Amino acid sequence: MAAISVKHLKKYYRVHQKEPGLLGSLKSLVQRKYFNVEAANDVSFEIKEGELVGFIGPNGAGKTTTLKCLSGLLYPDAGEVQVLGFNPWDRKQTFLKQISLVMGQKNQLWWDLPPIETFNLNKEIYEVPDAQYKKTLDELVQLLEVEDVLKIQVRKLSLGQRMKCELIAALLHSPKVLFLDEPTIGLDVVMQKKIRDFIKEYNQKHQATIILTSHYMGDVEELCQRIMIIDKGQLVFDGQLSEIIQKYADHKLVSLILNQAVDPKVVAKIFPVKEFVYPKLVLMVKRDQIASTTARALEQLPVADLSIEEAAIEDIIRELFTGKDYA
Amino acid sequence: MKPLVSEIRRYLRLWRLLLRLSLSEMLMFRINGLLFGLAPIVWAATVLIFLGVIFSKVKTLGGWSLWETVFLLGVSETVFVVYWASFLINLRNFINEVRTGRFDQSLLKPINSRFLVSFRTLDFTLLGSFINSLAIFVVSLAKVSDQIHFSRLPGFLFLLAAAYAICYLFHFIFASLAFWVVNARPFLDWIFEIADFGHYPAGIYPPSLRMFFTFFIPILFFGYFPTAFLLGRLDNLYLGIAILLILALSIISRLVWRAGLQRYQSASS
Ligand SMILES: Nc1ncnc2c1ncn2[C@@H]1O[C@H](COP(=O)(O)OP(=O)(O)O)[C@@H](O)[C@H]1O
Ligand SMILES: [Mg+2]
């Protein structure tokens, strides 16, 4: 049985439009214009136990909304969601004791107290037995190297230290399913790497099912074999990361420096343009066409310099979103 | 299903822990709050002078003597301050949490979310006000003690407990409006301010207003009814009315809460 199963999930937010200014405010008091933001629009997927899946997409794509539906915070407008055999929305205590949702931008730690106090409170709330609590806490503290900060007020901790403590607070009850929403946001590269390593180790050691959202490609590239890409509330890709790489691995980036301005529209018609900010023009070209395309470019464009590079996955995915197809 | 007793013990233990945390949180950065401000004493002096002026003109107010009225004030204020420090502060925080999306964290916990919302913290800074109203209560109690029958004590205590239940449920319904409107705080505050009407002998109000304050905005339960009962001025009937009111309000608040949770949109991060 799948640990997580989502069928045709829809979640709309009802928001009202407000015109600017005082008059607008008054108007909206009398007559409100509502419209729906389709944050998740017919999303379906299944995740097996122990899988670590990357869930990526641009800002506002619907990642957080989907995770909130999976953890029972939001009531879906349509579709079926099952996590560990539960309907999340029922928020049964037995369900909640087996999951955790960590949001990089929202914290559960008590701001004016040391993190250890929040940990103790969670122990009581989740009814973790003493021995298990001690063992888990020791393990997490060691893995994340936060021995020194447990007794310092949360407000005095750095962002990275805080995130580590957030993770501990979320993992003390050893959840089987873990939703990580942008856990590395705002962290420096070193700290990102540490958190990443931790997630990987946690997944392997505990067979935890994990969905990780991020807009840092690095997170996903390093951790996940499977990725789901969401855009405008819809899944646009669900498969192996390697598939995407393969599909586009035979593409290369041809960078040209022009020494004379040309009309971007004309260029876009005859070349596979990835980006064009004069004087730099970048083309995404299939490997077997590199020779001919390059020749054509040299012939038809005022080229001053030329270089060829591998396409980064990040670029590939960004291209996916803009709906261009360079095949 | 766990046995009820162990469930109750679990929640009591949690409550104790939450209170310990909020106390140490407060000690960390708001220690001056504990130094008793002058405000409550000024307030008490004002009201007492006000009552003194009134009673220099009249013998009774709504049928109550001066010391009975002061006693009523002592009871109402004590109940009121404790209510403020325990429930009202939590309901206010709750409204904020819904707006900011922090309420997510309460919903995620494997524990009754209404409990977590309602009992998270105690406002210890009201200690000064509490001592102040307790003083009024004790002093006036001495003056009216010969009117009090011990047999009425259980009913009085019951009505006090009912006062909390009624007031809490009633305010909870208004706080739940947070799921519908962006800022529900004013609703809660208005309703709370009206409670002041319950600090005076209800005889001064016309019957229609008394009915209104009994059944629709049941503020008379919040001080007047318990005190009147203790002084032998209230019928046993009101014990029954209190029970019915609690039942009705529980049902309504439950329905509103459920409907609200379905509408909860969290907040975009
Ligand atoms: N609480 C909310 N109320 C109204 N609109 C929201 C709310 N949360 C998210 N949205 C909107 O829904 C869309 C999806 O948001 P979200 O799920 O947070 O995306 P992501 O996590 O992928 O950045 C966005 O357009 C966002 O503005
Ligand atoms: Mg998000």
PDB file of C-alpha atoms in Angstrom, chain B residues 8-264:
ATOM      1  CA  ILE B   8      -8.051  14.074  31.991  1.00  0.00           C
ATOM      2  CA  ARG B   9      -4.789  13.514  33.804  1.00  0.00           C
ATOM      3  CA  ARG B  10      -2.909  13.917  30.568  1.00  0.00           C
ATOM      4  CA  TYR B  11      -4.556  17.250  29.882  1.00  0.00           C
ATOM      5  CA  LEU B  12      -4.010  18.485  33.407  1.00  0.00           C
ATOM      6  CA  ARG B  13      -0.350  17.579  33.172  1.00  0.00           C
ATOM      7  CA  LEU B  14      -0.119  19.419  29.879  1.00  0.00           C
ATOM      8  CA  TRP B  15      -1.814  22.437  31.312  1.00  0.00           C
ATOM      9  CA  ARG B  16       0.612  22.569  34.206  1.00  0.00           C
ATOM     10  CA  LEU B  17       3.502  22.389  31.783  1.00  0.00           C
ATOM     11  CA  LEU B  18       2.056  25.115  29.566  1.00  0.00           C
ATOM     12  CA  LEU B  19       1.624  27.373  32.570  1.00  0.00           C
ATOM     13  CA  ARG B  20       5.157  26.734  33.712  1.00  0.00           C
ATOM     14  CA  LEU B  21       6.403  27.660  30.252  1.00  0.00           C
ATOM     15  CA  SER B  22       4.382  30.825  30.001  1.00  0.00           C
ATOM     16  CA  LEU B  23       5.486  31.873  33.463  1.00  0.00           C
ATOM     17  CA  SER B  24       9.146  31.390  32.661  1.00  0.00           C
ATOM     18  CA  GLU B  25       8.605  33.072  29.305  1.00  0.00           C
ATOM     19  CA  MET B  26       7.189  36.057  31.087  1.00  0.00           C
ATOM     20  CA  LEU B  27       9.959  36.128  33.659  1.00  0.00           C
ATOM     21  CA  MET B  28      12.449  36.229  30.809  1.00  0.00           C
ATOM     22  CA  PHE B  29      11.400  39.575  29.493  1.00  0.00           C
ATOM     23  CA  ARG B  30       8.421  41.134  31.165  1.00  0.00           C
ATOM     24  CA  ILE B  31       9.380  41.133  34.763  1.00  0.00           C
ATOM     25  CA  ASN B  32       8.134  44.666  35.340  1.00  0.00           C
ATOM     26  CA  GLY B  33       4.644  43.469  34.516  1.00  0.00           C
ATOM     27  CA  LEU B  34       4.679  41.749  37.856  1.00  0.00           C
ATOM     28  CA  LEU B  35       5.371  44.920  39.786  1.00  0.00           C
ATOM     29  CA  PHE B  36       1.893  45.881  40.739  1.00  0.00           C
ATOM     30  CA  GLY B  37       0.867  48.824  38.704  1.00  0.00           C
ATOM     31  CA  LEU B  38      -1.121  51.656  40.225  1.00  0.00           C
ATOM     32  CA  ALA B  39      -3.873  51.316  37.627  1.00  0.00           C
ATOM     33  CA  PRO B  40      -6.004  48.707  39.411  1.00  0.00           C
ATOM     34  CA  ILE B  41      -5.896  50.670  42.659  1.00  0.00           C
ATOM     35  CA  VAL B  42      -6.885  53.884  40.914  1.00  0.00           C
ATOM     36  CA  TRP B  43      -9.681  52.025  39.195  1.00  0.00           C
ATOM     37  CA  ALA B  44     -10.976  50.543  42.460  1.00  0.00           C
ATOM     38  CA  ALA B  45     -10.840  53.905  44.203  1.00  0.00           C
ATOM     39  CA  THR B  46     -12.811  55.519  41.376  1.00  0.00           C
ATOM     40  CA  VAL B  47     -15.577  52.932  41.436  1.00  0.00           C
ATOM     41  CA  LEU B  48     -15.820  52.975  45.222  1.00  0.00           C
ATOM     42  CA  ILE B  49     -16.075  56.769  45.307  1.00  0.00           C
ATOM     43  CA  PHE B  50     -18.703  56.564  42.563  1.00  0.00           C
ATOM     44  CA  LEU B  51     -20.734  54.082  44.608  1.00  0.00           C
ATOM     45  CA  GLY B  52     -20.260  56.232  47.714  1.00  0.00           C
ATOM     46  CA  VAL B  53     -21.712  59.248  45.888  1.00  0.00           C
ATOM     47  CA  ILE B  54     -24.712  57.259  44.682  1.00  0.00           C
ATOM     48  CA  PHE B  55     -25.428  55.787  48.077  1.00  0.00           C
ATOM     49  CA  SER B  56     -25.238  59.182  49.746  1.00  0.00           C
ATOM     50  CA  LYS B  57     -28.368  60.009  47.716  1.00  0.00           C
ATOM     51  CA  VAL B  58     -30.203  56.658  47.801  1.00  0.00           C
ATOM     52  CA  LYS B  59     -30.608  53.914  50.399  1.00  0.00           C
ATOM     53  CA  THR B  60     -30.534  51.017  47.948  1.00  0.00           C
ATOM     54  CA  LEU B  61     -29.543  50.385  44.350  1.00  0.00           C
ATOM     55  CA  GLY B  62     -31.875  48.002  42.536  1.00  0.00           C
ATOM     56  CA  GLY B  63     -32.823  46.757  46.006  1.00  0.00           C
ATOM     57  CA  TRP B  64     -29.228  46.228  47.148  1.00  0.00           C
ATOM     58  CA  SER B  65     -27.528  47.966  50.039  1.00  0.00           C
ATOM     59  CA  LEU B  66     -24.129  49.675  49.742  1.00  0.00           C
ATOM     60  CA  TRP B  67     -22.120  46.768  51.091  1.00  0.00           C
ATOM     61  CA  GLU B  68     -24.057  44.233  49.076  1.00  0.00           C
ATOM     62  CA  THR B  69     -23.256  46.249  45.997  1.00  0.00           C
ATOM     63  CA  VAL B  70     -19.587  46.472  46.925  1.00  0.00           C
ATOM     64  CA  PHE B  71     -19.590  42.743  47.541  1.00  0.00           C
ATOM     65  CA  LEU B  72     -21.093  42.204  44.104  1.00  0.00           C
ATOM     66  CA  LEU B  73     -18.326  44.340  42.687  1.00  0.00           C
ATOM     67  CA  GLY B  74     -15.699  42.288  44.530  1.00  0.00           C
ATOM     68  CA  VAL B  75     -17.071  39.007  43.251  1.00  0.00           C
ATOM     69  CA  SER B  76     -17.542  40.230  39.676  1.00  0.00           C
ATOM     70  CA  GLU B  77     -14.111  41.797  39.493  1.00  0.00           C
ATOM     71  CA  THR B  78     -12.332  38.771  40.900  1.00  0.00           C
ATOM     72  CA  VAL B  79     -14.103  36.455  38.516  1.00  0.00           C
ATOM     73  CA  PHE B  80     -13.510  38.890  35.714  1.00  0.00           C
ATOM     74  CA  VAL B  81      -9.771  39.273  36.314  1.00  0.00           C
ATOM     75  CA  VAL B  82      -9.238  35.538  36.563  1.00  0.00           C
ATOM     76  CA  TYR B  83     -11.246  35.097  33.388  1.00  0.00           C
ATOM     77  CA  TRP B  84      -9.194  37.711  31.617  1.00  0.00           C
ATOM     78  CA  ALA B  85      -5.911  36.204  32.724  1.00  0.00           C
ATOM     79  CA  SER B  86      -6.865  32.681  31.736  1.00  0.00           C
ATOM     80  CA  PHE B  87      -9.313  32.621  28.847  1.00  0.00           C
ATOM     81  CA  LEU B  88      -9.615  36.034  27.321  1.00  0.00           C
ATOM     82  CA  ILE B  89      -5.909  36.383  26.676  1.00  0.00           C
ATOM     83  CA  ASN B  90      -5.889  33.018  24.954  1.00  0.00           C
ATOM     84  CA  LEU B  91      -8.882  33.830  22.804  1.00  0.00           C
ATOM     85  CA  ARG B  92      -7.228  37.069  21.739  1.00  0.00           C
ATOM     86  CA  ASN B  93      -4.035  35.255  20.882  1.00  0.00           C
ATOM     87  CA  PHE B  94      -6.061  32.707  18.986  1.00  0.00           C
ATOM     88  CA  ILE B  95      -7.587  35.378  16.765  1.00  0.00           C
ATOM     89  CA  ASN B  96      -4.099  36.594  15.946  1.00  0.00           C
ATOM     90  CA  GLU B  97      -2.875  33.102  15.266  1.00  0.00           C
ATOM     91  CA  VAL B  98      -5.627  32.456  12.768  1.00  0.00           C
ATOM     92  CA  ARG B  99      -4.763  35.659  10.970  1.00  0.00           C
ATOM     93  CA  THR B 100      -1.045  34.949  10.849  1.00  0.00           C
ATOM     94  CA  GLY B 101      -1.373  31.235  10.206  1.00  0.00           C
ATOM     95  CA  ARG B 102       0.409  30.315  13.424  1.00  0.00           C
ATOM     96  CA  PHE B 103      -2.699  28.384  14.301  1.00  0.00           C
ATOM     97  CA  ASP B 104      -1.280  25.723  11.947  1.00  0.00           C
ATOM     98  CA  GLN B 105       0.977  24.579  14.742  1.00  0.00           C
ATOM     99  CA  SER B 106      -1.905  23.973  17.129  1.00  0.00           C
ATOM    100  CA  LEU B 107      -3.824  22.051  14.487  1.00  0.00           C
ATOM    101  CA  LEU B 108      -0.884  19.778  13.810  1.00  0.00           C
ATOM    102  CA  LYS B 109      -0.592  18.591  17.386  1.00  0.00           C
ATOM    103  CA  PRO B 110      -2.160  15.280  18.426  1.00  0.00           C
ATOM    104  CA  ILE B 111      -4.230  16.903  21.080  1.00  0.00           C
ATOM    105  CA  ASN B 112      -7.569  18.626  21.199  1.00  0.00           C
ATOM    106  CA  SER B 113      -6.910  21.876  19.369  1.00  0.00           C
ATOM    107  CA  ARG B 114      -9.569  23.769  21.313  1.00  0.00           C
ATOM    108  CA  PHE B 115      -7.738  22.849  24.477  1.00  0.00           C
ATOM    109  CA  LEU B 116      -4.432  24.093  23.154  1.00  0.00           C
ATOM    110  CA  VAL B 117      -5.999  27.305  21.938  1.00  0.00           C
ATOM    111  CA  SER B 118      -7.869  27.978  25.171  1.00  0.00           C
ATOM    112  CA  PHE B 119      -5.289  27.052  27.769  1.00  0.00           C
ATOM    113  CA  ARG B 120      -1.977  27.951  26.261  1.00  0.00           C
ATOM    114  CA  THR B 121      -1.031  30.756  28.583  1.00  0.00           C
ATOM    115  CA  LEU B 122      -1.926  32.643  31.744  1.00  0.00           C
ATOM    116  CA  ASP B 123      -1.470  36.375  31.965  1.00  0.00           C
ATOM    117  CA  PHE B 124       0.445  36.650  35.200  1.00  0.00           C
ATOM    118  CA  THR B 125       0.716  40.398  34.842  1.00  0.00           C
ATOM    119  CA  LEU B 126      -2.851  40.654  36.098  1.00  0.00           C
ATOM    120  CA  LEU B 127      -1.733  39.510  39.521  1.00  0.00           C
ATOM    121  CA  GLY B 128      -1.941  43.082  40.806  1.00  0.00           C
ATOM    122  CA  SER B 129      -5.532  43.513  39.665  1.00  0.00           C
ATOM    123  CA  PHE B 130      -6.371  40.151  41.122  1.00  0.00           C
ATOM    124  CA  ILE B 131      -5.088  40.987  44.585  1.00  0.00           C
ATOM    125  CA  ASN B 132      -6.887  44.276  44.401  1.00  0.00           C
ATOM    126  CA  SER B 133     -10.285  42.770  43.593  1.00  0.00           C
ATOM    127  CA  LEU B 134      -9.734  40.020  46.101  1.00  0.00           C
ATOM    128  CA  ALA B 135      -9.237  42.691  48.746  1.00  0.00           C
ATOM    129  CA  ILE B 136     -12.569  44.308  47.877  1.00  0.00           C
ATOM    130  CA  PHE B 137     -14.163  40.886  47.976  1.00  0.00           C
ATOM    131  CA  VAL B 138     -12.771  39.982  51.406  1.00  0.00           C
ATOM    132  CA  VAL B 139     -13.488  43.347  53.060  1.00  0.00           C
ATOM    133  CA  SER B 140     -17.083  43.452  51.808  1.00  0.00           C
ATOM    134  CA  LEU B 141     -17.584  39.788  52.633  1.00  0.00           C
ATOM    135  CA  ALA B 142     -17.077  40.658  56.284  1.00  0.00           C
ATOM    136  CA  LYS B 143     -19.818  43.285  56.021  1.00  0.00           C
ATOM    137  CA  VAL B 144     -22.412  41.007  54.441  1.00  0.00           C
ATOM    138  CA  SER B 145     -21.457  37.739  56.102  1.00  0.00           C
ATOM    139  CA  ASP B 146     -24.518  37.588  58.369  1.00  0.00           C
ATOM    140  CA  GLN B 147     -26.721  37.453  55.257  1.00  0.00           C
ATOM    141  CA  ILE B 148     -24.962  34.378  53.929  1.00  0.00           C
ATOM    142  CA  HIS B 149     -26.263  30.867  54.577  1.00  0.00           C
ATOM    143  CA  PHE B 150     -23.765  28.083  54.335  1.00  0.00           C
ATOM    144  CA  SER B 151     -26.344  25.938  52.585  1.00  0.00           C
ATOM    145  CA  ARG B 152     -26.106  28.329  49.641  1.00  0.00           C
ATOM    146  CA  LEU B 153     -22.362  27.910  49.218  1.00  0.00           C
ATOM    147  CA  PRO B 154     -22.491  24.885  46.855  1.00  0.00           C
ATOM    148  CA  GLY B 155     -24.973  26.676  44.604  1.00  0.00           C
ATOM    149  CA  PHE B 156     -22.763  29.760  44.630  1.00  0.00           C
ATOM    150  CA  LEU B 157     -19.700  27.759  43.656  1.00  0.00           C
ATOM    151  CA  PHE B 158     -21.668  25.997  40.970  1.00  0.00           C
ATOM    152  CA  LEU B 159     -22.843  29.308  39.542  1.00  0.00           C
ATOM    153  CA  LEU B 160     -19.276  30.604  39.599  1.00  0.00           C
ATOM    154  CA  ALA B 161     -18.113  27.611  37.610  1.00  0.00           C
ATOM    155  CA  ALA B 162     -21.079  28.094  35.303  1.00  0.00           C
ATOM    156  CA  ALA B 163     -20.072  31.726  34.904  1.00  0.00           C
ATOM    157  CA  TYR B 164     -16.734  30.639  33.468  1.00  0.00           C
ATOM    158  CA  ALA B 165     -18.281  28.034  31.229  1.00  0.00           C
ATOM    159  CA  ILE B 166     -20.920  30.385  29.883  1.00  0.00           C
ATOM    160  CA  CYS B 167     -18.586  33.281  29.378  1.00  0.00           C
ATOM    161  CA  TYR B 168     -15.906  31.136  27.806  1.00  0.00           C
ATOM    162  CA  LEU B 169     -18.297  29.407  25.415  1.00  0.00           C
ATOM    163  CA  PHE B 170     -19.950  32.662  24.522  1.00  0.00           C
ATOM    164  CA  HIS B 171     -16.659  34.413  23.807  1.00  0.00           C
ATOM    165  CA  PHE B 172     -15.331  31.390  22.023  1.00  0.00           C
ATOM    166  CA  ILE B 173     -18.129  31.701  19.491  1.00  0.00           C
ATOM    167  CA  PHE B 174     -17.111  35.277  18.805  1.00  0.00           C
ATOM    168  CA  ALA B 175     -13.437  34.415  18.646  1.00  0.00           C
ATOM    169  CA  SER B 176     -14.262  31.740  16.071  1.00  0.00           C
ATOM    170  CA  LEU B 177     -15.451  34.502  13.774  1.00  0.00           C
ATOM    171  CA  ALA B 178     -11.741  34.829  13.066  1.00  0.00           C
ATOM    172  CA  PHE B 179     -12.227  32.083  10.488  1.00  0.00           C
ATOM    173  CA  TRP B 180     -14.575  34.357   8.557  1.00  0.00           C
ATOM    174  CA  VAL B 181     -13.347  37.887   9.039  1.00  0.00           C
ATOM    175  CA  VAL B 182      -9.813  39.157   8.885  1.00  0.00           C
ATOM    176  CA  ASN B 183      -9.834  40.696  12.336  1.00  0.00           C
ATOM    177  CA  ALA B 184     -12.352  39.366  14.814  1.00  0.00           C
ATOM    178  CA  ARG B 185     -10.696  41.068  17.745  1.00  0.00           C
ATOM    179  CA  PRO B 186     -13.141  44.047  17.923  1.00  0.00           C
ATOM    180  CA  PHE B 187     -16.136  41.704  18.180  1.00  0.00           C
ATOM    181  CA  LEU B 188     -14.574  39.913  21.094  1.00  0.00           C
ATOM    182  CA  ASP B 189     -13.618  43.155  22.798  1.00  0.00           C
ATOM    183  CA  TRP B 190     -17.084  44.718  22.440  1.00  0.00           C
ATOM    184  CA  ILE B 191     -18.738  41.676  23.870  1.00  0.00           C
ATOM    185  CA  PHE B 192     -16.244  41.687  26.672  1.00  0.00           C
ATOM    186  CA  GLU B 193     -16.838  45.348  27.507  1.00  0.00           C
ATOM    187  CA  ILE B 194     -20.574  44.752  27.801  1.00  0.00           C
ATOM    188  CA  ALA B 195     -19.818  42.455  30.724  1.00  0.00           C
ATOM    189  CA  ASP B 196     -19.455  45.618  32.831  1.00  0.00           C
ATOM    190  CA  PHE B 197     -23.243  45.819  32.984  1.00  0.00           C
ATOM    191  CA  GLY B 198     -23.172  42.704  35.118  1.00  0.00           C
ATOM    192  CA  HIS B 199     -21.265  44.441  37.899  1.00  0.00           C
ATOM    193  CA  TYR B 200     -24.311  46.271  39.223  1.00  0.00           C
ATOM    194  CA  PRO B 201     -27.511  45.019  40.831  1.00  0.00           C
ATOM    195  CA  ALA B 202     -29.672  43.854  37.940  1.00  0.00           C
ATOM    196  CA  GLY B 203     -32.724  45.463  39.548  1.00  0.00           C
ATOM    197  CA  ILE B 204     -31.666  48.759  38.048  1.00  0.00           C
ATOM    198  CA  TYR B 205     -32.406  47.438  34.565  1.00  0.00           C
ATOM    199  CA  PRO B 206     -35.880  47.129  33.058  1.00  0.00           C
ATOM    200  CA  PRO B 207     -37.167  43.531  32.836  1.00  0.00           C
ATOM    201  CA  SER B 208     -36.688  43.316  29.090  1.00  0.00           C
ATOM    202  CA  LEU B 209     -33.018  44.253  29.424  1.00  0.00           C
ATOM    203  CA  ARG B 210     -32.603  41.720  32.213  1.00  0.00           C
ATOM    204  CA  MET B 211     -34.005  39.005  29.960  1.00  0.00           C
ATOM    205  CA  PHE B 212     -31.613  40.124  27.272  1.00  0.00           C
ATOM    206  CA  PHE B 213     -28.641  39.950  29.641  1.00  0.00           C
ATOM    207  CA  THR B 214     -29.752  36.522  30.841  1.00  0.00           C
ATOM    208  CA  PHE B 215     -30.372  34.709  27.592  1.00  0.00           C
ATOM    209  CA  PHE B 216     -28.835  36.578  24.677  1.00  0.00           C
ATOM    210  CA  ILE B 217     -25.737  38.190  26.063  1.00  0.00           C
ATOM    211  CA  PRO B 218     -25.672  36.269  29.327  1.00  0.00           C
ATOM    212  CA  ILE B 219     -23.476  38.644  31.307  1.00  0.00           C
ATOM    213  CA  LEU B 220     -25.600  38.522  34.460  1.00  0.00           C
ATOM    214  CA  PHE B 221     -24.205  35.055  35.085  1.00  0.00           C
ATOM    215  CA  PHE B 222     -20.833  36.599  35.344  1.00  0.00           C
ATOM    216  CA  GLY B 223     -21.101  38.043  38.810  1.00  0.00           C
ATOM    217  CA  TYR B 224     -24.606  39.136  39.506  1.00  0.00           C
ATOM    218  CA  PHE B 225     -26.339  35.745  39.614  1.00  0.00           C
ATOM    219  CA  PRO B 226     -23.746  33.946  41.763  1.00  0.00           C
ATOM    220  CA  THR B 227     -23.637  36.848  44.234  1.00  0.00           C
ATOM    221  CA  ALA B 228     -27.405  37.232  44.340  1.00  0.00           C
ATOM    222  CA  PHE B 229     -27.714  33.523  44.944  1.00  0.00           C
ATOM    223  CA  LEU B 230     -25.268  33.607  47.820  1.00  0.00           C
ATOM    224  CA  LEU B 231     -27.120  36.515  49.407  1.00  0.00           C
ATOM    225  CA  GLY B 232     -30.405  34.608  49.144  1.00  0.00           C
ATOM    226  CA  ARG B 233     -31.749  36.933  46.469  1.00  0.00           C
ATOM    227  CA  LEU B 234     -31.994  34.455  43.642  1.00  0.00           C
ATOM    228  CA  ASP B 235     -34.245  31.532  42.890  1.00  0.00           C
ATOM    229  CA  ASN B 236     -32.887  27.971  42.483  1.00  0.00           C
ATOM    230  CA  LEU B 237     -34.437  28.067  39.044  1.00  0.00           C
ATOM    231  CA  TYR B 238     -31.339  29.873  37.819  1.00  0.00           C
ATOM    232  CA  LEU B 239     -29.176  26.838  38.491  1.00  0.00           C
ATOM    233  CA  GLY B 240     -31.252  25.029  35.873  1.00  0.00           C
ATOM    234  CA  ILE B 241     -31.132  27.945  33.472  1.00  0.00           C
ATOM    235  CA  ALA B 242     -27.346  27.942  33.779  1.00  0.00           C
ATOM    236  CA  ILE B 243     -27.175  24.271  32.827  1.00  0.00           C
ATOM    237  CA  LEU B 244     -29.443  24.764  29.831  1.00  0.00           C
ATOM    238  CA  LEU B 245     -27.462  27.762  28.710  1.00  0.00           C
ATOM    239  CA  ILE B 246     -24.200  25.833  28.951  1.00  0.00           C
ATOM    240  CA  LEU B 247     -25.648  23.027  26.863  1.00  0.00           C
ATOM    241  CA  ALA B 248     -26.994  25.372  24.221  1.00  0.00           C
ATOM    242  CA  LEU B 249     -23.762  27.355  24.012  1.00  0.00           C
ATOM    243  CA  SER B 250     -21.646  24.180  23.819  1.00  0.00           C
ATOM    244  CA  ILE B 251     -23.629  22.987  20.862  1.00  0.00           C
ATOM    245  CA  ILE B 252     -23.486  26.309  19.078  1.00  0.00           C
ATOM    246  CA  SER B 253     -19.791  26.849  19.724  1.00  0.00           C
ATOM    247  CA  ARG B 254     -19.029  23.354  18.514  1.00  0.00           C
ATOM    248  CA  LEU B 255     -20.906  23.901  15.290  1.00  0.00           C
ATOM    249  CA  VAL B 256     -19.277  27.262  14.690  1.00  0.00           C
ATOM    250  CA  TRP B 257     -15.827  25.830  15.442  1.00  0.00           C
ATOM    251  CA  ARG B 258     -16.300  22.950  13.040  1.00  0.00           C
ATOM    252  CA  ALA B 259     -17.592  25.167  10.279  1.00  0.00           C
ATOM    253  CA  GLY B 260     -14.720  27.555  10.944  1.00  0.00           C
ATOM    254  CA  LEU B 261     -12.063  24.865  10.678  1.00  0.00           C
ATOM    255  CA  GLN B 262     -13.388  23.925   7.273  1.00  0.00           C
ATOM    256  CA  ARG B 263     -13.007  27.502   6.181  1.00  0.00           C
ATOM    257  CA  TYR B 264      -9.563  27.911   7.672  1.00  0.00           C
TER     258      TYR B 264
END
